[in-house]
Amino acid sequence: MIAQPNLRSPRFDPTRIRNNKTKLPLEGLCKCMLEIPDLKVFLLGGTDGNITVWDSSSLKLKHTLNIHQGWVTAMTYVKSKGYLISSSSLNIAYVHKINENFEIIEEKLQIENEGAWIEEFLNLEEEGYIVSCSEAGLKFWNLNTLEEHFTIRNLKADCYCKAYWEYFPKLHSIGFFYESGNIRFFNIRKKHWIHQMRLSPEFSNFTLVKFKKKNDLLVTLVNGDTIMLWKVGYQGIRLIKKVSIEDLSGGVIAVKGSKFLIGSDCMGKMCALDIFTGKCVKEIDLSLEPVNWLFLNNEKKIIVSNRDNQIYSIQCD
């Protein structure tokens, strides 16, 4: 019998997810979301180029930042520097120093990303980097100087398959997960590849679910109906469990510090799922058809952007 990593959270009870939703007073497709727990806010990046700042508790709009011309594709917040970093579909990213009221104090840097827009920022403050991630490669920016330090290119060299990525603190490495089934690890401190392995075709076309835990447990969702649990360590990555589940092809999010995923089928029916048993412990049918998700851990809320360009909050306590 496999020992389960200690992921249980006494603060999150999925059976208390409410069967109703609260609509936020905002129209438009939301391309990216970001929670900043220390400031008790979450940010929504829209197709109008605006970044809206919302109070996590009251769900009231606090501030609107009109930064970009194209739609907002990615955001991150650097706590130690007070930097808000955001990018747009015009392949331009900005670094702004902001205060606690989200007023811009200074524009620190404008970055032009050649070849593709930035899909995500990896916030690696412990390594001294912010990483901008796109199909053109991963660029590592020094947090102290805001200068580009080095780049990992040719991410699509693996049969031009889409790559997912995640940072693994114990390995000081970024893992790259290709839809073809290949997995590679790049050590940031040594600046070279340390592990590479090939999964069988059975594992193709998966979605990476990001559990950032000390034990480096990784969850992959395969074709919307199978969960695979992986242990990532110094010797590489190994499969520890495979669980069949109900259809979650509409997407999933991980609840930090717990053993649960919250997912949806393509029709918008949602459920909270135990990753070790595959059992649905709470099912709700709100007909949302999510496009983007964000779980507010401190407030126990799910923020959902749906295909009708509406944004909702679902209470989970």
PDB file of C-alpha atoms in Angstrom:
ATOM      1  CA  MET A   1       0.000   0.000   0.000  1.00  0.00           C
ATOM      2  CA  ILE A   2       1.346   3.414  -0.952  1.00  0.00           C
ATOM      3  CA  ALA A   3       1.811   5.902   1.866  1.00  0.00           C
ATOM      4  CA  GLN A   4      -0.031   9.111   1.054  1.00  0.00           C
ATOM      5  CA  PRO A   5       1.980  12.325   1.360  1.00  0.00           C
ATOM      6  CA  ASN A   6       0.670  14.649   4.034  1.00  0.00           C
ATOM      7  CA  LEU A   7      -1.487  16.888   1.877  1.00  0.00           C
ATOM      8  CA  ARG A   8      -4.577  17.032   4.040  1.00  0.00           C
ATOM      9  CA  SER A   9      -5.738  20.497   4.959  1.00  0.00           C
ATOM     10  CA  PRO A  10      -7.981  20.867   8.025  1.00  0.00           C
ATOM     11  CA  ARG A  11      -9.142  24.205   6.644  1.00  0.00           C
ATOM     12  CA  PHE A  12     -10.630  22.953   3.394  1.00  0.00           C
ATOM     13  CA  ASP A  13     -13.729  20.762   3.410  1.00  0.00           C
ATOM     14  CA  PRO A  14     -14.927  20.144  -0.160  1.00  0.00           C
ATOM     15  CA  THR A  15     -18.353  19.027   1.044  1.00  0.00           C
ATOM     16  CA  ARG A  16     -18.997  22.655   2.037  1.00  0.00           C
ATOM     17  CA  ILE A  17     -18.726  24.031  -1.499  1.00  0.00           C
ATOM     18  CA  ARG A  18     -21.961  25.924  -2.020  1.00  0.00           C
ATOM     19  CA  ASN A  19     -24.352  25.239  -4.863  1.00  0.00           C
ATOM     20  CA  ASN A  20     -24.617  28.869  -5.897  1.00  0.00           C
ATOM     21  CA  LYS A  21     -22.475  31.524  -7.495  1.00  0.00           C
ATOM     22  CA  THR A  22     -21.910  35.266  -7.214  1.00  0.00           C
ATOM     23  CA  LYS A  23     -21.379  37.232 -10.415  1.00  0.00           C
ATOM     24  CA  LEU A  24     -18.599  39.829 -10.385  1.00  0.00           C
ATOM     25  CA  PRO A  25     -19.441  43.213 -11.990  1.00  0.00           C
ATOM     26  CA  LEU A  26     -17.014  42.708 -14.853  1.00  0.00           C
ATOM     27  CA  GLU A  27     -17.642  41.767 -18.482  1.00  0.00           C
ATOM     28  CA  GLY A  28     -15.113  40.347 -20.903  1.00  0.00           C
ATOM     29  CA  LEU A  29     -12.949  37.293 -21.301  1.00  0.00           C
ATOM     30  CA  CYS A  30     -10.401  36.914 -18.514  1.00  0.00           C
ATOM     31  CA  LYS A  31      -7.159  35.470 -19.885  1.00  0.00           C
ATOM     32  CA  CYS A  32      -5.230  35.170 -16.609  1.00  0.00           C
ATOM     33  CA  MET A  33      -5.721  35.351 -12.849  1.00  0.00           C
ATOM     34  CA  LEU A  34      -3.405  35.935  -9.904  1.00  0.00           C
ATOM     35  CA  GLU A  35      -3.897  35.825  -6.132  1.00  0.00           C
ATOM     36  CA  ILE A  36      -1.709  37.941  -3.824  1.00  0.00           C
ATOM     37  CA  PRO A  37      -2.560  36.525  -0.375  1.00  0.00           C
ATOM     38  CA  ASP A  38      -0.409  38.980   1.610  1.00  0.00           C
ATOM     39  CA  LEU A  39      -2.331  41.936   0.189  1.00  0.00           C
ATOM     40  CA  LYS A  40      -5.678  40.061   0.343  1.00  0.00           C
ATOM     41  CA  VAL A  41      -6.449  40.721  -3.297  1.00  0.00           C
ATOM     42  CA  PHE A  42      -6.694  38.889  -6.593  1.00  0.00           C
ATOM     43  CA  LEU A  43      -6.020  40.242 -10.062  1.00  0.00           C
ATOM     44  CA  LEU A  44      -7.845  39.584 -13.319  1.00  0.00           C
ATOM     45  CA  GLY A  45      -6.197  40.254 -16.671  1.00  0.00           C
ATOM     46  CA  GLY A  46      -8.649  40.986 -19.465  1.00  0.00           C
ATOM     47  CA  THR A  47      -8.772  41.131 -23.242  1.00  0.00           C
ATOM     48  CA  ASP A  48      -9.202  44.919 -22.987  1.00  0.00           C
ATOM     49  CA  GLY A  49      -5.644  45.284 -21.667  1.00  0.00           C
ATOM     50  CA  ASN A  50      -6.792  46.193 -18.160  1.00  0.00           C
ATOM     51  CA  ILE A  51      -5.717  44.542 -14.921  1.00  0.00           C
ATOM     52  CA  THR A  52      -8.465  44.763 -12.311  1.00  0.00           C
ATOM     53  CA  VAL A  53      -7.672  44.422  -8.601  1.00  0.00           C
ATOM     54  CA  TRP A  54     -10.340  42.822  -6.381  1.00  0.00           C
ATOM     55  CA  ASP A  55     -10.700  42.477  -2.613  1.00  0.00           C
ATOM     56  CA  SER A  56     -10.558  38.738  -1.876  1.00  0.00           C
ATOM     57  CA  SER A  57     -13.025  38.950   1.006  1.00  0.00           C
ATOM     58  CA  SER A  58     -15.670  41.422  -0.174  1.00  0.00           C
ATOM     59  CA  LEU A  59     -15.216  40.782  -3.935  1.00  0.00           C
ATOM     60  CA  LYS A  60     -15.290  44.543  -4.482  1.00  0.00           C
ATOM     61  CA  LEU A  61     -13.281  46.183  -7.242  1.00  0.00           C
ATOM     62  CA  LYS A  62     -10.418  48.135  -5.670  1.00  0.00           C
ATOM     63  CA  HIS A  63      -8.439  49.442  -8.617  1.00  0.00           C
ATOM     64  CA  THR A  64      -8.015  49.229 -12.379  1.00  0.00           C
ATOM     65  CA  LEU A  65      -4.620  49.373 -14.059  1.00  0.00           C
ATOM     66  CA  ASN A  66      -4.682  50.307 -17.746  1.00  0.00           C
ATOM     67  CA  ILE A  67      -1.236  49.048 -18.743  1.00  0.00           C
ATOM     68  CA  HIS A  68      -1.508  47.077 -21.975  1.00  0.00           C
ATOM     69  CA  GLN A  69      -2.827  47.598 -25.498  1.00  0.00           C
ATOM     70  CA  GLY A  70      -3.393  43.914 -26.268  1.00  0.00           C
ATOM     71  CA  TRP A  71      -5.032  41.398 -23.941  1.00  0.00           C
ATOM     72  CA  VAL A  72      -3.223  40.494 -20.720  1.00  0.00           C
ATOM     73  CA  THR A  73      -1.630  37.042 -21.031  1.00  0.00           C
ATOM     74  CA  ALA A  74       0.299  36.548 -17.751  1.00  0.00           C
ATOM     75  CA  MET A  75       0.955  38.207 -14.389  1.00  0.00           C
ATOM     76  CA  THR A  76       3.054  37.708 -11.280  1.00  0.00           C
ATOM     77  CA  TYR A  77       3.866  39.681  -8.130  1.00  0.00           C
ATOM     78  CA  VAL A  78       7.333  39.830  -6.552  1.00  0.00           C
ATOM     79  CA  LYS A  79       6.743  40.357  -2.851  1.00  0.00           C
ATOM     80  CA  SER A  80      10.350  41.198  -1.896  1.00  0.00           C
ATOM     81  CA  LYS A  81      10.543  43.982  -4.500  1.00  0.00           C
ATOM     82  CA  GLY A  82       6.954  45.169  -4.711  1.00  0.00           C
ATOM     83  CA  TYR A  83       6.972  44.460  -8.463  1.00  0.00           C
ATOM     84  CA  LEU A  84       3.911  43.719 -10.549  1.00  0.00           C
ATOM     85  CA  ILE A  85       5.016  42.014 -13.765  1.00  0.00           C
ATOM     86  CA  SER A  86       2.542  41.569 -16.602  1.00  0.00           C
ATOM     87  CA  SER A  87       2.585  40.782 -20.307  1.00  0.00           C
ATOM     88  CA  SER A  88       0.288  41.183 -23.299  1.00  0.00           C
ATOM     89  CA  SER A  89      -0.585  39.563 -26.613  1.00  0.00           C
ATOM     90  CA  LEU A  90       1.561  42.209 -28.344  1.00  0.00           C
ATOM     91  CA  ASN A  91       4.645  40.378 -26.957  1.00  0.00           C
ATOM     92  CA  ILE A  92       5.410  43.196 -24.524  1.00  0.00           C
ATOM     93  CA  ALA A  93       5.837  42.810 -20.756  1.00  0.00           C
ATOM     94  CA  TYR A  94       6.183  45.493 -18.097  1.00  0.00           C
ATOM     95  CA  VAL A  95       7.711  45.573 -14.640  1.00  0.00           C
ATOM     96  CA  HIS A  96       6.031  48.140 -12.396  1.00  0.00           C
ATOM     97  CA  LYS A  97       6.806  48.998  -8.800  1.00  0.00           C
ATOM     98  CA  ILE A  98       3.506  49.425  -6.976  1.00  0.00           C
ATOM     99  CA  ASN A  99       2.346  50.376  -3.493  1.00  0.00           C
ATOM    100  CA  GLU A 100      -0.165  48.513  -1.295  1.00  0.00           C
ATOM    101  CA  ASN A 101      -3.029  50.413  -2.941  1.00  0.00           C
ATOM    102  CA  PHE A 102      -1.836  49.168  -6.335  1.00  0.00           C
ATOM    103  CA  GLU A 103      -0.899  52.608  -7.504  1.00  0.00           C
ATOM    104  CA  ILE A 104       2.038  52.563  -9.891  1.00  0.00           C
ATOM    105  CA  ILE A 105       5.096  54.201  -8.342  1.00  0.00           C
ATOM    106  CA  GLU A 106       7.542  53.580 -11.171  1.00  0.00           C
ATOM    107  CA  GLU A 107       7.876  51.701 -14.440  1.00  0.00           C
ATOM    108  CA  LYS A 108      11.051  49.681 -13.960  1.00  0.00           C
ATOM    109  CA  LEU A 109      11.344  47.853 -17.269  1.00  0.00           C
ATOM    110  CA  GLN A 110       9.694  47.187 -20.610  1.00  0.00           C
ATOM    111  CA  ILE A 111      10.462  43.802 -22.167  1.00  0.00           C
ATOM    112  CA  GLU A 112       9.870  42.815 -25.770  1.00  0.00           C
ATOM    113  CA  ASN A 113       9.515  39.051 -26.143  1.00  0.00           C
ATOM    114  CA  GLU A 114      10.459  38.016 -29.677  1.00  0.00           C
ATOM    115  CA  GLY A 115       8.513  35.344 -31.500  1.00  0.00           C
ATOM    116  CA  ALA A 116       5.640  34.638 -29.092  1.00  0.00           C
ATOM    117  CA  TRP A 117       3.694  36.178 -26.247  1.00  0.00           C
ATOM    118  CA  ILE A 118       4.431  35.199 -22.664  1.00  0.00           C
ATOM    119  CA  GLU A 119       2.083  32.460 -21.451  1.00  0.00           C
ATOM    120  CA  GLU A 120       3.175  32.407 -17.814  1.00  0.00           C
ATOM    121  CA  PHE A 121       5.657  33.817 -15.318  1.00  0.00           C
ATOM    122  CA  LEU A 122       7.460  31.484 -12.916  1.00  0.00           C
ATOM    123  CA  ASN A 123       8.196  33.396  -9.728  1.00  0.00           C
ATOM    124  CA  LEU A 124      11.485  31.955  -8.431  1.00  0.00           C
ATOM    125  CA  GLU A 125      12.366  34.537  -5.798  1.00  0.00           C
ATOM    126  CA  GLU A 126      14.309  31.911  -3.821  1.00  0.00           C
ATOM    127  CA  GLU A 127      16.554  31.413  -6.853  1.00  0.00           C
ATOM    128  CA  GLY A 128      16.764  35.141  -7.607  1.00  0.00           C
ATOM    129  CA  TYR A 129      14.869  34.916 -10.902  1.00  0.00           C
ATOM    130  CA  ILE A 130      11.609  35.682 -12.625  1.00  0.00           C
ATOM    131  CA  VAL A 131      11.122  33.387 -15.616  1.00  0.00           C
ATOM    132  CA  SER A 132       9.057  34.432 -18.611  1.00  0.00           C
ATOM    133  CA  CYS A 133       7.637  31.361 -20.354  1.00  0.00           C
ATOM    134  CA  SER A 134       6.594  31.243 -23.999  1.00  0.00           C
ATOM    135  CA  GLU A 135       6.792  28.952 -27.004  1.00  0.00           C
ATOM    136  CA  ALA A 136      10.002  30.775 -27.952  1.00  0.00           C
ATOM    137  CA  GLY A 137      11.687  29.643 -24.724  1.00  0.00           C
ATOM    138  CA  LEU A 138      12.105  30.400 -21.029  1.00  0.00           C
ATOM    139  CA  LYS A 139      13.976  33.601 -20.198  1.00  0.00           C
ATOM    140  CA  PHE A 140      15.528  34.027 -16.753  1.00  0.00           C
ATOM    141  CA  TRP A 141      15.558  37.613 -15.461  1.00  0.00           C
ATOM    142  CA  ASN A 142      17.771  38.587 -12.534  1.00  0.00           C
ATOM    143  CA  LEU A 143      15.541  40.095  -9.843  1.00  0.00           C
ATOM    144  CA  ASN A 144      18.179  42.513  -8.606  1.00  0.00           C
ATOM    145  CA  THR A 145      19.315  43.921 -11.943  1.00  0.00           C
ATOM    146  CA  LEU A 146      16.207  43.108 -14.066  1.00  0.00           C
ATOM    147  CA  GLU A 147      18.603  41.973 -16.781  1.00  0.00           C
ATOM    148  CA  GLU A 148      18.172  38.824 -18.841  1.00  0.00           C
ATOM    149  CA  HIS A 149      20.585  36.233 -17.444  1.00  0.00           C
ATOM    150  CA  PHE A 150      20.081  33.208 -19.697  1.00  0.00           C
ATOM    151  CA  THR A 151      17.481  31.500 -21.896  1.00  0.00           C
ATOM    152  CA  ILE A 152      16.317  27.923 -22.450  1.00  0.00           C
ATOM    153  CA  ARG A 153      15.296  27.592 -26.093  1.00  0.00           C
ATOM    154  CA  ASN A 154      13.907  24.908 -28.414  1.00  0.00           C
ATOM    155  CA  LEU A 155      11.072  23.896 -26.115  1.00  0.00           C
ATOM    156  CA  LYS A 156       9.131  22.573 -29.084  1.00  0.00           C
ATOM    157  CA  ALA A 157      12.007  20.487 -30.419  1.00  0.00           C
ATOM    158  CA  ASP A 158      10.130  17.425 -29.194  1.00  0.00           C
ATOM    159  CA  CYS A 159       8.005  16.807 -32.314  1.00  0.00           C
ATOM    160  CA  TYR A 160       6.595  20.328 -31.969  1.00  0.00           C
ATOM    161  CA  CYS A 161       4.462  19.175 -29.049  1.00  0.00           C
ATOM    162  CA  LYS A 162       3.180  21.557 -26.430  1.00  0.00           C
ATOM    163  CA  ALA A 163       5.272  21.681 -23.270  1.00  0.00           C
ATOM    164  CA  TYR A 164       4.078  22.262 -19.712  1.00  0.00           C
ATOM    165  CA  TRP A 165       6.506  23.304 -17.016  1.00  0.00           C
ATOM    166  CA  GLU A 166       6.823  23.437 -13.252  1.00  0.00           C
ATOM    167  CA  TYR A 167       9.485  24.406 -10.731  1.00  0.00           C
ATOM    168  CA  PHE A 168      10.683  21.746  -8.256  1.00  0.00           C
ATOM    169  CA  PRO A 169      12.423  23.402  -5.268  1.00  0.00           C
ATOM    170  CA  LYS A 170      14.213  20.295  -3.957  1.00  0.00           C
ATOM    171  CA  LEU A 171      15.902  19.801  -7.316  1.00  0.00           C
ATOM    172  CA  HIS A 172      16.404  23.521  -8.001  1.00  0.00           C
ATOM    173  CA  SER A 173      15.055  22.538 -11.388  1.00  0.00           C
ATOM    174  CA  ILE A 174      12.278  23.166 -13.863  1.00  0.00           C
ATOM    175  CA  GLY A 175      10.536  20.101 -15.220  1.00  0.00           C
ATOM    176  CA  PHE A 176       9.310  20.139 -18.812  1.00  0.00           C
ATOM    177  CA  PHE A 177       6.425  17.828 -19.659  1.00  0.00           C
ATOM    178  CA  TYR A 178       5.718  17.270 -23.352  1.00  0.00           C
ATOM    179  CA  GLU A 179       2.434  16.010 -24.743  1.00  0.00           C
ATOM    180  CA  SER A 180       4.429  13.380 -26.616  1.00  0.00           C
ATOM    181  CA  GLY A 181       5.295  11.754 -23.269  1.00  0.00           C
ATOM    182  CA  ASN A 182       8.853  13.067 -22.850  1.00  0.00           C
ATOM    183  CA  ILE A 183       9.950  14.608 -19.534  1.00  0.00           C
ATOM    184  CA  ARG A 184      13.112  16.673 -19.035  1.00  0.00           C
ATOM    185  CA  PHE A 185      14.546  18.510 -16.027  1.00  0.00           C
ATOM    186  CA  PHE A 186      16.774  21.569 -16.199  1.00  0.00           C
ATOM    187  CA  ASN A 187      18.880  22.465 -13.137  1.00  0.00           C
ATOM    188  CA  ILE A 188      18.837  26.243 -12.688  1.00  0.00           C
ATOM    189  CA  ARG A 189      21.967  26.499 -10.571  1.00  0.00           C
ATOM    190  CA  LYS A 190      24.110  24.220 -12.734  1.00  0.00           C
ATOM    191  CA  LYS A 191      22.433  25.387 -15.963  1.00  0.00           C
ATOM    192  CA  HIS A 192      22.245  21.988 -17.570  1.00  0.00           C
ATOM    193  CA  TRP A 193      19.806  19.107 -18.069  1.00  0.00           C
ATOM    194  CA  ILE A 194      19.871  16.558 -15.234  1.00  0.00           C
ATOM    195  CA  HIS A 195      17.094  14.072 -16.050  1.00  0.00           C
ATOM    196  CA  GLN A 196      15.331  12.892 -19.163  1.00  0.00           C
ATOM    197  CA  MET A 197      12.855  10.063 -19.582  1.00  0.00           C
ATOM    198  CA  ARG A 198      10.238   8.816 -21.994  1.00  0.00           C
ATOM    199  CA  LEU A 199       6.735   7.794 -20.956  1.00  0.00           C
ATOM    200  CA  SER A 200       4.704   5.344 -22.968  1.00  0.00           C
ATOM    201  CA  PRO A 201       2.188   6.723 -25.488  1.00  0.00           C
ATOM    202  CA  GLU A 202      -0.527   5.995 -22.940  1.00  0.00           C
ATOM    203  CA  PHE A 203       0.500   9.170 -21.129  1.00  0.00           C
ATOM    204  CA  SER A 204       0.244  11.516 -24.080  1.00  0.00           C
ATOM    205  CA  ASN A 205      -1.976  14.612 -24.073  1.00  0.00           C
ATOM    206  CA  PHE A 206      -1.978  15.299 -20.355  1.00  0.00           C
ATOM    207  CA  THR A 207      -2.630  18.420 -18.344  1.00  0.00           C
ATOM    208  CA  LEU A 208      -0.162  19.333 -15.630  1.00  0.00           C
ATOM    209  CA  VAL A 209      -1.743  20.050 -12.239  1.00  0.00           C
ATOM    210  CA  LYS A 210       0.610  22.067 -10.087  1.00  0.00           C
ATOM    211  CA  PHE A 211       1.056  20.969  -6.495  1.00  0.00           C
ATOM    212  CA  LYS A 212       3.879  23.043  -5.016  1.00  0.00           C
ATOM    213  CA  LYS A 213       4.709  20.948  -1.980  1.00  0.00           C
ATOM    214  CA  LYS A 214       7.911  20.042  -0.163  1.00  0.00           C
ATOM    215  CA  ASN A 215       7.518  16.399  -1.122  1.00  0.00           C
ATOM    216  CA  ASP A 216       7.295  17.341  -4.830  1.00  0.00           C
ATOM    217  CA  LEU A 217       4.168  15.342  -5.597  1.00  0.00           C
ATOM    218  CA  LEU A 218       3.058  15.877  -9.179  1.00  0.00           C
ATOM    219  CA  VAL A 219      -0.418  15.226 -10.553  1.00  0.00           C
ATOM    220  CA  THR A 220      -1.155  14.765 -14.244  1.00  0.00           C
ATOM    221  CA  LEU A 221      -4.623  14.537 -15.739  1.00  0.00           C
ATOM    222  CA  VAL A 222      -4.669  12.261 -18.790  1.00  0.00           C
ATOM    223  CA  ASN A 223      -7.379  12.783 -21.418  1.00  0.00           C
ATOM    224  CA  GLY A 224      -9.758  14.097 -18.754  1.00  0.00           C
ATOM    225  CA  ASP A 225     -10.544  10.682 -17.252  1.00  0.00           C
ATOM    226  CA  THR A 226      -7.374   9.425 -15.526  1.00  0.00           C
ATOM    227  CA  ILE A 227      -5.257  10.864 -12.713  1.00  0.00           C
ATOM    228  CA  MET A 228      -1.599   9.897 -12.414  1.00  0.00           C
ATOM    229  CA  LEU A 229       0.415  10.693  -9.287  1.00  0.00           C
ATOM    230  CA  TRP A 230       4.179  11.087  -9.560  1.00  0.00           C
ATOM    231  CA  LYS A 231       6.958  11.343  -7.021  1.00  0.00           C
ATOM    232  CA  VAL A 232       9.727  13.685  -8.132  1.00  0.00           C
ATOM    233  CA  GLY A 233      13.123  13.229  -6.458  1.00  0.00           C
ATOM    234  CA  TYR A 234      16.864  13.406  -7.007  1.00  0.00           C
ATOM    235  CA  GLN A 235      16.819  10.205  -9.081  1.00  0.00           C
ATOM    236  CA  GLY A 236      14.112  11.448 -11.423  1.00  0.00           C
ATOM    237  CA  ILE A 237      10.361  10.900 -11.595  1.00  0.00           C
ATOM    238  CA  ARG A 238       8.365   7.746 -10.900  1.00  0.00           C
ATOM    239  CA  LEU A 239       4.698   6.846 -11.062  1.00  0.00           C
ATOM    240  CA  ILE A 240       3.193   6.001  -7.668  1.00  0.00           C
ATOM    241  CA  LYS A 241      -0.491   5.687  -8.506  1.00  0.00           C
ATOM    242  CA  LYS A 242      -2.975   5.710 -11.372  1.00  0.00           C
ATOM    243  CA  VAL A 243      -6.664   6.410 -10.729  1.00  0.00           C
ATOM    244  CA  SER A 244      -9.644   6.430 -13.098  1.00  0.00           C
ATOM    245  CA  ILE A 245     -12.009   9.348 -12.623  1.00  0.00           C
ATOM    246  CA  GLU A 246     -15.152  10.880 -14.054  1.00  0.00           C
ATOM    247  CA  ASP A 247     -14.823  13.155 -17.063  1.00  0.00           C
ATOM    248  CA  LEU A 248     -12.966  16.372 -16.150  1.00  0.00           C
ATOM    249  CA  SER A 249     -12.167  17.459 -19.693  1.00  0.00           C
ATOM    250  CA  GLY A 250     -13.353  20.995 -18.890  1.00  0.00           C
ATOM    251  CA  GLY A 251     -10.254  21.582 -16.760  1.00  0.00           C
ATOM    252  CA  VAL A 252      -9.035  21.278 -13.181  1.00  0.00           C
ATOM    253  CA  ILE A 253      -7.380  23.308 -10.444  1.00  0.00           C
ATOM    254  CA  ALA A 254      -5.464  22.087  -7.414  1.00  0.00           C
ATOM    255  CA  VAL A 255      -6.377  23.168  -3.894  1.00  0.00           C
ATOM    256  CA  LYS A 256      -3.063  24.034  -2.251  1.00  0.00           C
ATOM    257  CA  GLY A 257      -2.264  22.099   0.881  1.00  0.00           C
ATOM    258  CA  SER A 258      -4.994  19.524   0.306  1.00  0.00           C
ATOM    259  CA  LYS A 259      -5.527  16.241  -1.508  1.00  0.00           C
ATOM    260  CA  PHE A 260      -8.329  17.594  -3.675  1.00  0.00           C
ATOM    261  CA  LEU A 261      -8.787  18.763  -7.234  1.00  0.00           C
ATOM    262  CA  ILE A 262     -11.737  20.836  -8.349  1.00  0.00           C
ATOM    263  CA  GLY A 263     -12.693  20.095 -11.921  1.00  0.00           C
ATOM    264  CA  SER A 264     -15.382  20.389 -14.541  1.00  0.00           C
ATOM    265  CA  ASP A 265     -16.656  18.385 -17.469  1.00  0.00           C
ATOM    266  CA  CYS A 266     -17.196  20.020 -20.861  1.00  0.00           C
ATOM    267  CA  MET A 267     -20.814  20.879 -19.927  1.00  0.00           C
ATOM    268  CA  GLY A 268     -19.901  22.803 -16.799  1.00  0.00           C
ATOM    269  CA  LYS A 269     -20.764  20.244 -14.103  1.00  0.00           C
ATOM    270  CA  MET A 270     -18.183  20.669 -11.326  1.00  0.00           C
ATOM    271  CA  CYS A 271     -16.879  18.284  -8.695  1.00  0.00           C
ATOM    272  CA  ALA A 272     -14.300  18.116  -5.915  1.00  0.00           C
ATOM    273  CA  LEU A 273     -12.144  15.040  -6.371  1.00  0.00           C
ATOM    274  CA  ASP A 274      -9.922  13.046  -4.001  1.00  0.00           C
ATOM    275  CA  ILE A 275      -6.696  12.541  -5.975  1.00  0.00           C
ATOM    276  CA  PHE A 276      -5.815   9.283  -4.186  1.00  0.00           C
ATOM    277  CA  THR A 277      -9.156   7.509  -4.680  1.00  0.00           C
ATOM    278  CA  GLY A 278     -10.632   9.288  -7.701  1.00  0.00           C
ATOM    279  CA  LYS A 279     -13.856   9.667  -5.720  1.00  0.00           C
ATOM    280  CA  CYS A 280     -16.030  12.726  -6.264  1.00  0.00           C
ATOM    281  CA  VAL A 281     -16.778  13.992  -2.752  1.00  0.00           C
ATOM    282  CA  LYS A 282     -18.894  16.965  -3.822  1.00  0.00           C
ATOM    283  CA  GLU A 283     -20.727  17.622  -7.072  1.00  0.00           C
ATOM    284  CA  ILE A 284     -22.320  20.893  -8.143  1.00  0.00           C
ATOM    285  CA  ASP A 285     -23.986  21.796 -11.413  1.00  0.00           C
ATOM    286  CA  LEU A 286     -23.656  25.531 -12.042  1.00  0.00           C
ATOM    287  CA  SER A 287     -23.375  25.269 -15.843  1.00  0.00           C
ATOM    288  CA  LEU A 288     -20.317  27.525 -15.962  1.00  0.00           C
ATOM    289  CA  GLU A 289     -18.098  25.898 -18.635  1.00  0.00           C
ATOM    290  CA  PRO A 290     -14.887  27.366 -17.118  1.00  0.00           C
ATOM    291  CA  VAL A 291     -12.142  28.928 -19.198  1.00  0.00           C
ATOM    292  CA  ASN A 292      -9.927  30.038 -16.296  1.00  0.00           C
ATOM    293  CA  TRP A 293      -9.918  29.148 -12.610  1.00  0.00           C
ATOM    294  CA  LEU A 294      -8.376  30.543  -9.450  1.00  0.00           C
ATOM    295  CA  PHE A 295      -8.675  29.118  -5.933  1.00  0.00           C
ATOM    296  CA  LEU A 296      -8.368  31.746  -3.171  1.00  0.00           C
ATOM    297  CA  ASN A 297      -6.846  29.655  -0.416  1.00  0.00           C
ATOM    298  CA  ASN A 298      -7.292  32.127   2.467  1.00  0.00           C
ATOM    299  CA  GLU A 299     -10.893  32.991   1.603  1.00  0.00           C
ATOM    300  CA  LYS A 300     -11.902  29.532   0.336  1.00  0.00           C
ATOM    301  CA  LYS A 301     -13.405  30.863  -2.868  1.00  0.00           C
ATOM    302  CA  ILE A 302     -13.190  29.721  -6.476  1.00  0.00           C
ATOM    303  CA  ILE A 303     -13.021  32.464  -9.096  1.00  0.00           C
ATOM    304  CA  VAL A 304     -14.253  31.225 -12.472  1.00  0.00           C
ATOM    305  CA  SER A 305     -14.211  32.869 -15.895  1.00  0.00           C
ATOM    306  CA  ASN A 306     -16.599  31.148 -18.301  1.00  0.00           C
ATOM    307  CA  ARG A 307     -17.133  30.976 -22.052  1.00  0.00           C
ATOM    308  CA  ASP A 308     -19.873  33.624 -21.899  1.00  0.00           C
ATOM    309  CA  ASN A 309     -17.303  36.229 -20.812  1.00  0.00           C
ATOM    310  CA  GLN A 310     -18.672  36.358 -17.270  1.00  0.00           C
ATOM    311  CA  ILE A 311     -16.803  35.945 -13.990  1.00  0.00           C
ATOM    312  CA  TYR A 312     -18.192  34.271 -10.883  1.00  0.00           C
ATOM    313  CA  SER A 313     -17.183  33.486  -7.324  1.00  0.00           C
ATOM    314  CA  ILE A 314     -18.128  30.211  -5.635  1.00  0.00           C
ATOM    315  CA  GLN A 315     -17.856  29.998  -1.841  1.00  0.00           C
ATOM    316  CA  CYS A 316     -16.204  26.888  -0.431  1.00  0.00           C
ATOM    317  CA  ASP A 317     -16.917  27.103   3.305  1.00  0.00           C
TER     318      ASP A 317
END
